[in-house]
């Protein structure tokens, strides 16, 4: 009840064809569960006479999306289409009366056989109801009985309508003849049955009966199983239910807990409230539901227990004071795996541990039994040939060990001035190129020269690099070491004598160095494709992309799905998945999808709090994880059965009120509705959704978009399963939800529902059209009036000089000459104006071509610079911002910002099509001047209607 269940007395658990879980409870009635919310189907909740009783025993769905529900008071029928109680349609009025009478009797159990018939057991009768293809009831057969027990058992033993009935102590095979159900007694097939029968199941070609006095089996020996001490004994004699497990084991519900029969071992294992590995919340088990590999256990006083298969395939190693061969105590702080499978583990104040390949026993090296200088082993590394293991300690400097003869540990002897520099060592890296060992300590970064046997200062300021932790040497001979002030990069090819000439100190936040925020790097991993992954103590995970000699960094944080921004360790497995340890859980990154899947103690981890240097990939492909409670060997992911998730919409709220089926907003059940009809006056609406896999998807996340309002997918945080919109403009939209898993790259599943928002009448299409027609008529009238006035003025301008000439001249010849002159001058005037206009147009075209040539040349030189924008373009063109904006808008119809962005996007599209060098999307985004791949993806999708990954594919 603490999780929302209204009653802990659970009589039945059932999954309908949509995927919803229905729970029958005593005192709480019928409940629907979608993985997040319990929905109570009572009259108060639904505002009517829906499912009047609160004492629900059993539920089953027929072939026509109707639930048949047995209550103490009656048998109800609930339509899944509109979520309302109904009386099924019958073929005749007489059949209607008979069915109504049957449903009014106190309910005991409902059942559907393999032919689609519904069986209704009441306090006095057993009914068999048959239907036609449309779901209309066409026949009702009845068997009267006298029931002395609280329940009956029904089962179609071959799935073809061969129904058996357990009633009181009698077991019978049923047949239907006309309006009668005939019971054929089969008690002779079993040993004498003493107690009432509550459960039936066919198992391994035999029929098992669960009774008040144990289990009866119709084998040759007529076996009777009961409570006792033998391997085949039961926890309790009262057997309430059976179910077939995912591995074909038989689950047995009793009043003493759950029993599991393994036919291969021929023994029964018991689970109850006292079980160490699988404790139940109650010993009174009433029912089971097995679905998608999960086992739901309904109890009489402890609600529901749900058992889910673990996704991680792993082995945990923890310290046990009683086991001398267990791992040493405290946090695991360092790990190294040899090529032969031998594992070395260092712990805080626990010394060094060695686990041989194929063994689960650890050999310990401490200050008490070896020359180890300190029991806090902080870092481990070795040369490429696995000859020497280098051991860094926190308080005792550096030691070495010959891995071919691992019995002797030798402290590293140094010249006296340098001896104390390595007391607190946090990072080690063997430099095969320069034949030395890089040592990062609490007071600096140093280089130990193998050939000379001396410790040197490798570059100026090396003693300012403090608090070193974590290191990696990349395939292109770059050393990276984390420290309290960011990280150090050293070019190992730049050695000149005893000094390295090329190095760099990254002090501030890697993806935003101008912020002035101090960075703290503590872990590294180089992927097989050369990608460098960097873990920060506070700012998440970085992906470093090479850009010439420099790097550009992309950050992943809790906003992207990480469980914590404190990344302790990183390892890439053989499938290219990235395993990231944090101080609050383990995360798996699907690099291609850029999505995370997170794991905690519930997934089998010994601890969710990981320590420094806590992720390592062994040559055998095992990922070792070091935590504060021990060591975890991760072999990979357990295979999952490929079952499609029932992704669907579950609830709708409009103006904070839940909307039920049958309203003007929602005609049908939201799970199958096609359209939601809203009005512009509705201030808000929220819609909930679920995959109905009940946690099996493991941290899968949803994405959504309102197509027609926002075309970009928006990713929800893990655990979020609803979206809310406020003041959605009038129009037709399509709301889409996508769901996918990072695990094994499961594809996205998508559902959609139409959303129609009706506008106010003055915003409706007919009102706007009417106004447009009125405006058009007015404009046309005004235009015609103005045109007439212009014609009158033109005629007056043309003929006024002629009129003046006629008044002033008395000579007809002279008059004709003057009129001819006036007309000729008018013609020359018109030609001059036209010629001048044409010359101006040509000059503008020449100027426009020159301007666009300069713009294109400037873009070709600067498109890859992410700092190149509007101000830089105007500066190089030598024009003001307003002038460039006006000219570009005249030439291209775009603003300056749009022109620059579209130029880069068009170039990126061509690069994706040609795909030279097999570059990924992030590399192309950086190449064309975007410094944020996510922003690039949004812009690209908005312009071309497809994401870059789909365009590339």
PDB file of N, CA and C in Angstrom, residues 801-802 805-806 814-824:
ATOM      1  N   UNK A 801      -1.472  71.264 -73.186  1.00  0.00           N
ATOM      2  CA  UNK A 801      -0.661  72.082 -74.107  1.00  0.00           C
ATOM      3  C   UNK A 801      -1.315  72.256 -75.468  1.00  0.00           C
ATOM      4  N   UNK A 802      -2.011  71.212 -75.939  1.00  0.00           N
ATOM      5  CA  UNK A 802      -2.679  71.313 -77.253  1.00  0.00           C
ATOM      6  C   UNK A 802      -3.816  72.313 -77.182  1.00  0.00           C
ATOM      7  N   UNK A 805      -2.384  75.719 -77.276  1.00  0.00           N
ATOM      8  CA  UNK A 805      -1.938  76.070 -78.633  1.00  0.00           C
ATOM      9  C   UNK A 805      -3.112  76.452 -79.518  1.00  0.00           C
ATOM     10  N   UNK A 806      -4.241  75.728 -79.362  1.00  0.00           N
ATOM     11  CA  UNK A 806      -5.424  76.037 -80.170  1.00  0.00           C
ATOM     12  C   UNK A 806      -5.968  77.425 -79.862  1.00  0.00           C
ATOM     13  N   UNK A 814       0.720  76.713 -88.740  1.00  0.00           N
ATOM     14  CA  UNK A 814       1.533  76.914 -87.525  1.00  0.00           C
ATOM     15  C   UNK A 814       0.990  76.090 -86.357  1.00  0.00           C
ATOM     16  N   UNK A 815      -0.340  75.954 -86.275  1.00  0.00           N
ATOM     17  CA  UNK A 815      -0.980  75.163 -85.220  1.00  0.00           C
ATOM     18  C   UNK A 815      -0.598  73.687 -85.320  1.00  0.00           C
ATOM     19  N   UNK A 816      -0.605  73.194 -86.579  1.00  0.00           N
ATOM     20  CA  UNK A 816      -0.250  71.778 -86.783  1.00  0.00           C
ATOM     21  C   UNK A 816       1.189  71.515 -86.382  1.00  0.00           C
ATOM     22  N   UNK A 817       2.080  72.495 -86.729  1.00  0.00           N
ATOM     23  CA  UNK A 817       3.502  72.331 -86.385  1.00  0.00           C
ATOM     24  C   UNK A 817       3.690  72.298 -84.862  1.00  0.00           C
ATOM     25  N   UNK A 818       3.027  73.186 -84.144  1.00  0.00           N
ATOM     26  CA  UNK A 818       3.151  73.245 -82.678  1.00  0.00           C
ATOM     27  C   UNK A 818       2.626  71.973 -82.010  1.00  0.00           C
ATOM     28  N   UNK A 819       1.491  71.456 -82.575  1.00  0.00           N
ATOM     29  CA  UNK A 819       0.949  70.224 -81.998  1.00  0.00           C
ATOM     30  C   UNK A 819       1.920  69.059 -82.199  1.00  0.00           C
ATOM     31  N   UNK A 820       2.526  69.028 -83.427  1.00  0.00           N
ATOM     32  CA  UNK A 820       3.487  67.963 -83.739  1.00  0.00           C
ATOM     33  C   UNK A 820       4.704  68.050 -82.816  1.00  0.00           C
ATOM     34  N   UNK A 821       5.136  69.300 -82.579  1.00  0.00           N
ATOM     35  CA  UNK A 821       6.298  69.504 -81.694  1.00  0.00           C
ATOM     36  C   UNK A 821       5.999  69.027 -80.269  1.00  0.00           C
ATOM     37  N   UNK A 822       4.808  69.350 -79.789  1.00  0.00           N
ATOM     38  CA  UNK A 822       4.427  68.940 -78.424  1.00  0.00           C
ATOM     39  C   UNK A 822       4.419  67.420 -78.291  1.00  0.00           C
ATOM     40  N   UNK A 823       3.832  66.745 -79.285  1.00  0.00           N
ATOM     41  CA  UNK A 823       3.763  65.279 -79.228  1.00  0.00           C
ATOM     42  C   UNK A 823       5.149  64.650 -79.325  1.00  0.00           C
ATOM     43  N   UNK A 824       6.013  65.253 -80.180  1.00  0.00           N
ATOM     44  CA  UNK A 824       7.375  64.742 -80.321  1.00  0.00           C
ATOM     45  C   UNK A 824       8.163  64.894 -79.027  1.00  0.00           C
TER      46      UNK A 824
END
